[in-house]
Tab-separated table of C-alpha atoms and ligand atoms in Angstrom:
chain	number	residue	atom	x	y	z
A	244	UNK	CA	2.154	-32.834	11.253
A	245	UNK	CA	0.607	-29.951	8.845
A	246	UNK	CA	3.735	-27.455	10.096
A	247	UNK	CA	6.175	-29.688	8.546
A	248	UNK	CA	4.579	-29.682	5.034
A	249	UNK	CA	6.296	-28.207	2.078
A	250	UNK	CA	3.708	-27.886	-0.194
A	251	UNK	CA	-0.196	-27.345	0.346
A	252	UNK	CA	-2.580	-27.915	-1.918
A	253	UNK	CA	-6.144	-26.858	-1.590
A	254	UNK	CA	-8.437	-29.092	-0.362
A	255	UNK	CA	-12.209	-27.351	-1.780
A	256	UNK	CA	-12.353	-24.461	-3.770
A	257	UNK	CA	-16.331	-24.004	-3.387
A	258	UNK	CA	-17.008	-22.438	0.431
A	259	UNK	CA	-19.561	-21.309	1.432
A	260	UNK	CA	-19.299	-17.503	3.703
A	261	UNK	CA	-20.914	-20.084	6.526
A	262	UNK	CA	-18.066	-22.568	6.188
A	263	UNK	CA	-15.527	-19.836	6.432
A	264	UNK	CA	-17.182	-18.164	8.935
A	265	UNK	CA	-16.978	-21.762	11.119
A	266	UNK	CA	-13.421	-22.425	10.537
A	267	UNK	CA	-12.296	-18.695	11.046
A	268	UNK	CA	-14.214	-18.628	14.172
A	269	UNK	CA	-12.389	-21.781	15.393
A	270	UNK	CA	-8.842	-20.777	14.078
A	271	UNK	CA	-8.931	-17.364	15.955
A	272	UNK	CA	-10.363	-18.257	19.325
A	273	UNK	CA	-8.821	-22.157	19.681
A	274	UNK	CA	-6.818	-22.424	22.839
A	275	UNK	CA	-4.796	-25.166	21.985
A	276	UNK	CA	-1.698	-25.377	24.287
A	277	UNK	CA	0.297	-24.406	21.462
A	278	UNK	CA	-0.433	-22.082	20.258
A	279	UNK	CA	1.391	-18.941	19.685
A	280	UNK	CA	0.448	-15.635	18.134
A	281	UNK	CA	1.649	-16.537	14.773
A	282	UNK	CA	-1.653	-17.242	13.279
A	283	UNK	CA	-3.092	-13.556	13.939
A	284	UNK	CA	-0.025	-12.500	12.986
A	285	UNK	CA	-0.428	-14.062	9.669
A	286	UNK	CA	-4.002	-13.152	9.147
A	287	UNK	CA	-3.133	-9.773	10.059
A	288	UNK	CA	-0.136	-9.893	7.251
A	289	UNK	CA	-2.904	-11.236	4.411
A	290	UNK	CA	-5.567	-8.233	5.208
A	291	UNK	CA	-2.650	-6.046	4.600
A	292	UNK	CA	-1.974	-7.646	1.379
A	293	UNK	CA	-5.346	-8.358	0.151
A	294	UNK	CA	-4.456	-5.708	-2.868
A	295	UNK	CA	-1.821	-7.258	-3.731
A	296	UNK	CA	-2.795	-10.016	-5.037
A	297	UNK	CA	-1.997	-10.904	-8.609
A	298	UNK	CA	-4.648	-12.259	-11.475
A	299	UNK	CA	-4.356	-15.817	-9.166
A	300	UNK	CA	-4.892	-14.266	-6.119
A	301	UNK	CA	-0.921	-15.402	-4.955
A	302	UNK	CA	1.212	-13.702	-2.607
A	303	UNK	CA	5.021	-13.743	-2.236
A	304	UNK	CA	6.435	-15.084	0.890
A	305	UNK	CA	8.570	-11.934	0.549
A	306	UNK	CA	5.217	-9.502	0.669
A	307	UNK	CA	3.977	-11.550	3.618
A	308	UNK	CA	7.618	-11.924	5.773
A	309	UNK	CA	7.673	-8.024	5.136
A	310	UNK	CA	4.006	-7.500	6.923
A	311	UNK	CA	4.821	-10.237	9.606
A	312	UNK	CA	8.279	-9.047	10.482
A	313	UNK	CA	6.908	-5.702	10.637
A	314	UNK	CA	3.944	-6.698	13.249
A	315	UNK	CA	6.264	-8.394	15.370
A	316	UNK	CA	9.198	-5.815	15.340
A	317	UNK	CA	6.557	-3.193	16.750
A	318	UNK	CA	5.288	-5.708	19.352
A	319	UNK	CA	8.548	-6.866	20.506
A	320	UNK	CA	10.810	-3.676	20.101
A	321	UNK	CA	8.108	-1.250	20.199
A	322	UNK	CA	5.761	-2.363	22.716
A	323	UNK	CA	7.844	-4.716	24.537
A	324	UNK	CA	5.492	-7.395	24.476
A	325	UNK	CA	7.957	-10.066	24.417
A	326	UNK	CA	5.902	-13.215	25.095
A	327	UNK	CA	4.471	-14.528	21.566
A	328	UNK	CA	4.018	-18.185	22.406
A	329	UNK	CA	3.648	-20.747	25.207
A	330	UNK	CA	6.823	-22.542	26.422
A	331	UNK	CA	9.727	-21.490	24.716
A	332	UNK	CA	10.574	-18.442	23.097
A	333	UNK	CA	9.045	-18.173	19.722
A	334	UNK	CA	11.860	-18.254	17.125
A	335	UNK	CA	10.921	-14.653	15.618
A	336	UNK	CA	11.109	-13.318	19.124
A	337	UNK	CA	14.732	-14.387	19.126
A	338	UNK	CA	15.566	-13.153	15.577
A	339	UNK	CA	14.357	-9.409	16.731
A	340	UNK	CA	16.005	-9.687	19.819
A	341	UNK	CA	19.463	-10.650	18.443
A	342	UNK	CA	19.502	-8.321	15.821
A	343	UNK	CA	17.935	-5.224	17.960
A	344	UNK	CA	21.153	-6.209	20.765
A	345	UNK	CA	23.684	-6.113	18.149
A	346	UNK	CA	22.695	-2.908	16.524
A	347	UNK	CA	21.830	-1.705	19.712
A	348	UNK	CA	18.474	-0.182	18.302
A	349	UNK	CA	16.479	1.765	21.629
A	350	UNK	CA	12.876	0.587	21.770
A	351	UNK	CA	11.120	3.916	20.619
A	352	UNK	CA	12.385	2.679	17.059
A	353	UNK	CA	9.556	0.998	14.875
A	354	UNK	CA	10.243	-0.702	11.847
A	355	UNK	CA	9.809	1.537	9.002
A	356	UNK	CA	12.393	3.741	10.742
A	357	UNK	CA	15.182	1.118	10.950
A	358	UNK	CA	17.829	0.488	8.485
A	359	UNK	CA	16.635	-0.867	5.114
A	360	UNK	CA	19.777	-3.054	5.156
A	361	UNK	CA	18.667	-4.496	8.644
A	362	UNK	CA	14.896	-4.910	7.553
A	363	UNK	CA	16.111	-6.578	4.477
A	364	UNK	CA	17.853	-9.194	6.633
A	365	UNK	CA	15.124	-9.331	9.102
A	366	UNK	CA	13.212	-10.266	6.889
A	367	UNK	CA	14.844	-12.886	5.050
A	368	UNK	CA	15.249	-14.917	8.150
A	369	UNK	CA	11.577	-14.389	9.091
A	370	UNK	CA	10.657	-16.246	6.067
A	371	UNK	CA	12.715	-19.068	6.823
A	372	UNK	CA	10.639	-19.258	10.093
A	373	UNK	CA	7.539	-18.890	8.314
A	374	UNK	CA	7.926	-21.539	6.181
A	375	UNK	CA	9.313	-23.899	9.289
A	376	UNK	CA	6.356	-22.697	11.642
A	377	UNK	CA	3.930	-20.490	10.224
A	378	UNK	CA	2.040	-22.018	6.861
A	379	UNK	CA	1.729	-25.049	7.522
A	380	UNK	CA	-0.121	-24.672	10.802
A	381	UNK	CA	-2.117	-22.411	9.046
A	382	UNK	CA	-3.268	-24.620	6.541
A	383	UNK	CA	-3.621	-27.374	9.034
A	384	UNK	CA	-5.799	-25.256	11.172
A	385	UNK	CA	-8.431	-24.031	8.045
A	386	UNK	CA	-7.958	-27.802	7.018
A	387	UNK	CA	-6.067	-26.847	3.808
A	388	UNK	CA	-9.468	-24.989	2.667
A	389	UNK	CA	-8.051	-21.202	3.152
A	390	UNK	CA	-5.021	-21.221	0.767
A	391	UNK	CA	-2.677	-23.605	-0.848
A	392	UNK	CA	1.142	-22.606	-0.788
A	393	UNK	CA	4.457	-24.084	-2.148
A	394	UNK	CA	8.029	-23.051	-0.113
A	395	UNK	CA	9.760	-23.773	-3.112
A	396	UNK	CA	8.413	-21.524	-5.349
A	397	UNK	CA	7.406	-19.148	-1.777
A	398	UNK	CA	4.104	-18.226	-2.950
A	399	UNK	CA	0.845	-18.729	-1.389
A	400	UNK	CA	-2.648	-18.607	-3.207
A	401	UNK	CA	-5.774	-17.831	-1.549
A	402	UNK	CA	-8.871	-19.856	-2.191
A	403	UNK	CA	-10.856	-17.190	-4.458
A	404	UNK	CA	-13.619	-17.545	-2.098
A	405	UNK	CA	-12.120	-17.088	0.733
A	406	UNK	CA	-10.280	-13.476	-1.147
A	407	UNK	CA	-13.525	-12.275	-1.414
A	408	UNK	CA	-14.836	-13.070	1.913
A	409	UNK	CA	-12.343	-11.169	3.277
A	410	UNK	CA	-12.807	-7.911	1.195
A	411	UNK	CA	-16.415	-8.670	2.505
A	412	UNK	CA	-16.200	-8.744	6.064
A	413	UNK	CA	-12.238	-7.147	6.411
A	414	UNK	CA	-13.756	-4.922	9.386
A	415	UNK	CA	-15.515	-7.486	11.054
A	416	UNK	CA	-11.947	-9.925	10.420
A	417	UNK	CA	-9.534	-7.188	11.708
A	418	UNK	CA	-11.539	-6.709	14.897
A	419	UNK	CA	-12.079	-10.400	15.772
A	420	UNK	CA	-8.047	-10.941	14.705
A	421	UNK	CA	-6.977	-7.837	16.886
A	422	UNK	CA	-9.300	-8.974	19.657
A	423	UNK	CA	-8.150	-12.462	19.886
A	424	UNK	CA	-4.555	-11.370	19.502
A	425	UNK	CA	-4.238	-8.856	22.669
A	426	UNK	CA	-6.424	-11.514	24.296
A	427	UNK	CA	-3.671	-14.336	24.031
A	428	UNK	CA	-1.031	-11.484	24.448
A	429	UNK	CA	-2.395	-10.483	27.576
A	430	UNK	CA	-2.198	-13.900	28.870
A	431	UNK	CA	1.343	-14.300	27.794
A	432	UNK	CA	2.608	-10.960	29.271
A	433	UNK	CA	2.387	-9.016	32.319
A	434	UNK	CA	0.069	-6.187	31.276
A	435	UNK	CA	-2.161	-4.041	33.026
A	436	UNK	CA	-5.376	-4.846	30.980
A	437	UNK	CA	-6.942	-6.147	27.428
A	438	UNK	CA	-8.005	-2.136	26.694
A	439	UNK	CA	-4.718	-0.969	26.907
A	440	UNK	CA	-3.462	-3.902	24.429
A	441	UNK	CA	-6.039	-3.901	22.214
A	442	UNK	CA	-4.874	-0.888	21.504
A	443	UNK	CA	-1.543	-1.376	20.762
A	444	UNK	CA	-2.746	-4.272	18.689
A	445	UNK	CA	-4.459	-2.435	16.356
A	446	UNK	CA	-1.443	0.152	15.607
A	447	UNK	CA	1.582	-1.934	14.959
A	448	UNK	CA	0.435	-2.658	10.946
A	449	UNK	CA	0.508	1.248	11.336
A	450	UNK	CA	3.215	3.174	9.453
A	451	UNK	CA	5.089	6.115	11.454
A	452	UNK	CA	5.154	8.305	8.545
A	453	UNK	CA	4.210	8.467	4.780
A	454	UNK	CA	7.286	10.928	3.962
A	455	UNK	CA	8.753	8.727	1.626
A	456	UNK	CA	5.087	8.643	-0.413
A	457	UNK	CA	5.015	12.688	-0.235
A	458	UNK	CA	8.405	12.949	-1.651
A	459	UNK	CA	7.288	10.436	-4.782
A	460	UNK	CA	4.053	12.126	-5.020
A	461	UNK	CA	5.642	15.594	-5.238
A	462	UNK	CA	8.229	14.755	-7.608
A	463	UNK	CA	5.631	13.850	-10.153
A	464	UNK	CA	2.657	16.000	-9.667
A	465	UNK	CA	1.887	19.715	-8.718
A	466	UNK	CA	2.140	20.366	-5.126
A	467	UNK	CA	-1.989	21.052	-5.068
A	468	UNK	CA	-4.356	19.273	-2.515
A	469	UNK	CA	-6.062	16.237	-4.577
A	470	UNK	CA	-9.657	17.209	-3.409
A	471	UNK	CA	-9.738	21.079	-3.052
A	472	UNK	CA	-6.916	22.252	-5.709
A	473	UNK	CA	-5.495	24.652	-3.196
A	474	UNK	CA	-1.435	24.547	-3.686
A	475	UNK	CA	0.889	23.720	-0.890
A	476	UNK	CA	3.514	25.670	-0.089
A	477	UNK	CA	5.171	23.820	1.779
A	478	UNK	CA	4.472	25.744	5.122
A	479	UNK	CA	4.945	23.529	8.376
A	480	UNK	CA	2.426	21.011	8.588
A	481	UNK	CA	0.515	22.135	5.446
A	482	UNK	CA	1.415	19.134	2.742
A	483	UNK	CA	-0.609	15.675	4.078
A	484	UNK	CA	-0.635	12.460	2.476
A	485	UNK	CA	-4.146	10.962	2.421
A	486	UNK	CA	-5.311	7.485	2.582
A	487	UNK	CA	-8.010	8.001	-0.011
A	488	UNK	CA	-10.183	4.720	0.921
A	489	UNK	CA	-9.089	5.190	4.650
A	490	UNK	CA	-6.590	3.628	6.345
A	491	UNK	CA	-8.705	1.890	9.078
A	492	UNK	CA	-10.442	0.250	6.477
A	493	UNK	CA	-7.412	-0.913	4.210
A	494	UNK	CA	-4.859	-1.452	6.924
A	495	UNK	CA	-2.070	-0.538	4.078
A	496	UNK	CA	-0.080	1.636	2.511
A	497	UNK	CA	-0.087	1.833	-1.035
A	498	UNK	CA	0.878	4.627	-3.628
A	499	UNK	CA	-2.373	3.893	-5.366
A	500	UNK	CA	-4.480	4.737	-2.531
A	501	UNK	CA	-2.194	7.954	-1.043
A	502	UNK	CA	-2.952	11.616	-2.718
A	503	UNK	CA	-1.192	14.888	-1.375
A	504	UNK	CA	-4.260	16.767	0.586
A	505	UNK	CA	-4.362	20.220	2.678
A	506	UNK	CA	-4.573	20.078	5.937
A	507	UNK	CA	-7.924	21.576	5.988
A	508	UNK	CA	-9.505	18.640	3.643
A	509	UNK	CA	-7.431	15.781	5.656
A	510	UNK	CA	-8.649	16.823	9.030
A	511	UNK	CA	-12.182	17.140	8.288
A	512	UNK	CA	-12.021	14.105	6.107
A	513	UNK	CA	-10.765	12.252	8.470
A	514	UNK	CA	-11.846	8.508	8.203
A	515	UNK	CA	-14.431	9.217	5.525
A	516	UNK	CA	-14.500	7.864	2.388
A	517	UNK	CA	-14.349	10.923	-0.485
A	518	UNK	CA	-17.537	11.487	-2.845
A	519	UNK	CA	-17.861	8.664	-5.693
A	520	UNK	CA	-16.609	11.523	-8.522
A	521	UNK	CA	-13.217	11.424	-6.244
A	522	UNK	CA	-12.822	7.813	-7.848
A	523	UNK	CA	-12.426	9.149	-11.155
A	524	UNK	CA	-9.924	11.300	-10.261
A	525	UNK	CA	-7.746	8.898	-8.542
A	526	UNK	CA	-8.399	6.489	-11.675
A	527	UNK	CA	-6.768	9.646	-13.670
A	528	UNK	CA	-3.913	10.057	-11.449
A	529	UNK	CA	-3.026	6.579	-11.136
A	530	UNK	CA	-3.029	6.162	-14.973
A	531	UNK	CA	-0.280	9.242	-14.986
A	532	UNK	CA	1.799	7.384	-12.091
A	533	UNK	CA	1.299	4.064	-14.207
A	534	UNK	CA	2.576	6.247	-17.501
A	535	UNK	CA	5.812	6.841	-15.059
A	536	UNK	CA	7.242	3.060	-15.819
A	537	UNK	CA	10.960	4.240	-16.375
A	538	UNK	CA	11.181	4.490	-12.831
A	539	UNK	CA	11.636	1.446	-10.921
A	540	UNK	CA	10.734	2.882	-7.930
A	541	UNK	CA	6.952	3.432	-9.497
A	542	UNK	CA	6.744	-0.015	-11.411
A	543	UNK	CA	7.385	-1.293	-7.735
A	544	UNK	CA	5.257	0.657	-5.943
A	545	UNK	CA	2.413	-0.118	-8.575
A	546	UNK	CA	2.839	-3.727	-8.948
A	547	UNK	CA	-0.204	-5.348	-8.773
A	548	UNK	CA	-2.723	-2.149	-9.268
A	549	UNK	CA	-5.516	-2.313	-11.283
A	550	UNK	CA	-8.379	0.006	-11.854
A	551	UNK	CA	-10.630	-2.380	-10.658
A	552	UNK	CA	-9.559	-2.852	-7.309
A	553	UNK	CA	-9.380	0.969	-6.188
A	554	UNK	CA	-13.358	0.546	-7.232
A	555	UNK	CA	-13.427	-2.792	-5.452
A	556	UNK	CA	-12.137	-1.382	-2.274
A	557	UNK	CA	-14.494	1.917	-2.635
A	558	UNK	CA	-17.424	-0.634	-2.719
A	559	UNK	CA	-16.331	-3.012	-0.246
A	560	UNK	CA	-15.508	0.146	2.062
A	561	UNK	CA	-18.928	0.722	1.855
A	562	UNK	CA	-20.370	-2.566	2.291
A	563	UNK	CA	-18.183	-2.653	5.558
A	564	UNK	CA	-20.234	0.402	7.048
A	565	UNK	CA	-18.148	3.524	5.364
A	566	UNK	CA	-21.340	4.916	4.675
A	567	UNK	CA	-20.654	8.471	4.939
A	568	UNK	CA	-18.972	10.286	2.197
A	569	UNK	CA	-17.765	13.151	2.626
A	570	UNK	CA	-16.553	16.505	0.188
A	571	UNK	CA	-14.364	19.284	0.773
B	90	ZN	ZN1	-7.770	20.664	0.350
């Protein structure tokens, strides 16, 4: 039984965008009897990381636990949606559950506004479940083609090719994933219909707030908007913090996509992508929060960055029909 392995190694680096096409098409829509929601759930925690990825396109079972626990703490706190899997209670289910009744946590809180402590230890025993139920099914189900992974060392490496399909096709991925997810959801739970869902589905890798990026982002720069200059204040509602590539198209947060804007620019920017000479600029300003390496907070936050994939991203934006730029 794939689940059970310890240790994956890929099968075939050399796939074709066809090939992966076939065996995404089958891993997101197969109705075996059991499956469970895990597999979207993990797809959904590798588009969110696809930037993160070091020089061999690894992952830590850490970066993906945080993305997964997050998905299903806003599905089965948030939204209520307790029913993950077929027959018995998925184990993450239970994890939530137990630690949400102890705390006594009310269900209008969603992850990023719970403890740090308590998403610390969420976390942790997320991954233990992961690597019990979650990567090896995985791998069985893409036939060990998709990405190889090792729980000893808890890292998993995509197949290069199958990186850069999904920077190719992310928007087409996310939909089918979100799609297929509130589909099997809504056949799990008692829900009024696949609209409402699908919905819901395609906010919980959402943050709440970006607060804690404004406060970094002010302590180091001038408090002026990144695309018009105009300085903020600090009136109610004034200060923004952007998703320069937009958030619809990265699915994450990170530092090295966020700038401080007005709230002029960010409303009629909206989910554009900036002007090309806007790259430049956020190449600049990244190289200033790179320059800020004595804090561990910023070596964190910028692990991983490289010019080239803020570029990459602007590109592959494009490609995925972010066509229309806009400027202030
Ligand atoms: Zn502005």
């Amino acid at each position: 039984m794939s689940h059970k392995l310890k240790v994956g190694e890929l099968k075939e680096f050399y796939l074709t965008d066809e090939e992966i096409w076939r065996i995404f098409t089958v891993v997101l829509s197969s109705k075996s009897v059991k499956s469970s929601t895990y597999k979207y759930a993990l797809v959904k925690s590798l588009i969110e990381n696809l930037y993160q990825v070091n020089d061999q396109f690894e992952l830590t079972y850490d970066q993906l636990a945080f993305s997964f626990t997050k998905i299903y703490w806003n599905l089965i706190v948030h939204h209520q949606l307790i029913h993950q899997n077929r027959g018995k209670t998925a184990r993450v289910v239970t994890i939530i559950k137990e630690e949400q009744t102890k705390h006594s946590i009310p269900s209008e809180m969603i992850f990023d506004k719970i403890d740090e402590t308590l998403q610390v230890r969420l976390v942790r025993q997320v991954k233990t479940t992961m690597k019990e139920n979650v990567y090896g099914a995985l791998y069985g189900d893409t036939r060990g083609k998709f990405y190889a992974f090792d729980h000893k060392q808890e890292v998993l490496k995509l197949n290069a090719a199958v990186h850069s399909f999904m920077l190719n096709y992310q928007r087409l991925i996310v939909n089918l994933t979100n799609y297929h997810m509130a589909t099997m959801i809504e056949e799990l739970n008692e829900v009024p219909s696949i609209n409402y869902l699908l919905g819901k589905v395609e906010s919980i890798a959402r943050r709440s707030s970006l607060r804690p990026f404004e406060k970094v982002l002010l302590h180091y720069f001038n408090a002026d908007c990144f695309y018009c200059s105009k300085t903020l204040t600090g009136a109610k509602r004034e200060t923004h913090v952007d998703h320069f590539i937009p958030w619809s198209f990265v699915q994450s947060d990170h530092i090295w996509n966020l700038v401080l804007s007005c709230n002029k620019c960010n409303s009629s920017k909206s989910d554009k992508l900036p002007k090309r000479n806007y790259l430049e600029y956020i190449i600049e300003r990244n190289d200033e929060l790179n320059d800020k390496k004595e804090d561990a907070t910023i070596t964190n936050l910028m692990k991983n960055y490289k010019h080239k994939k803020i570029i990459m991203l602007y590109d592959y934006s494009i490609k995925n029909g972010f066509d229309t730029v806009w400027t202030p």
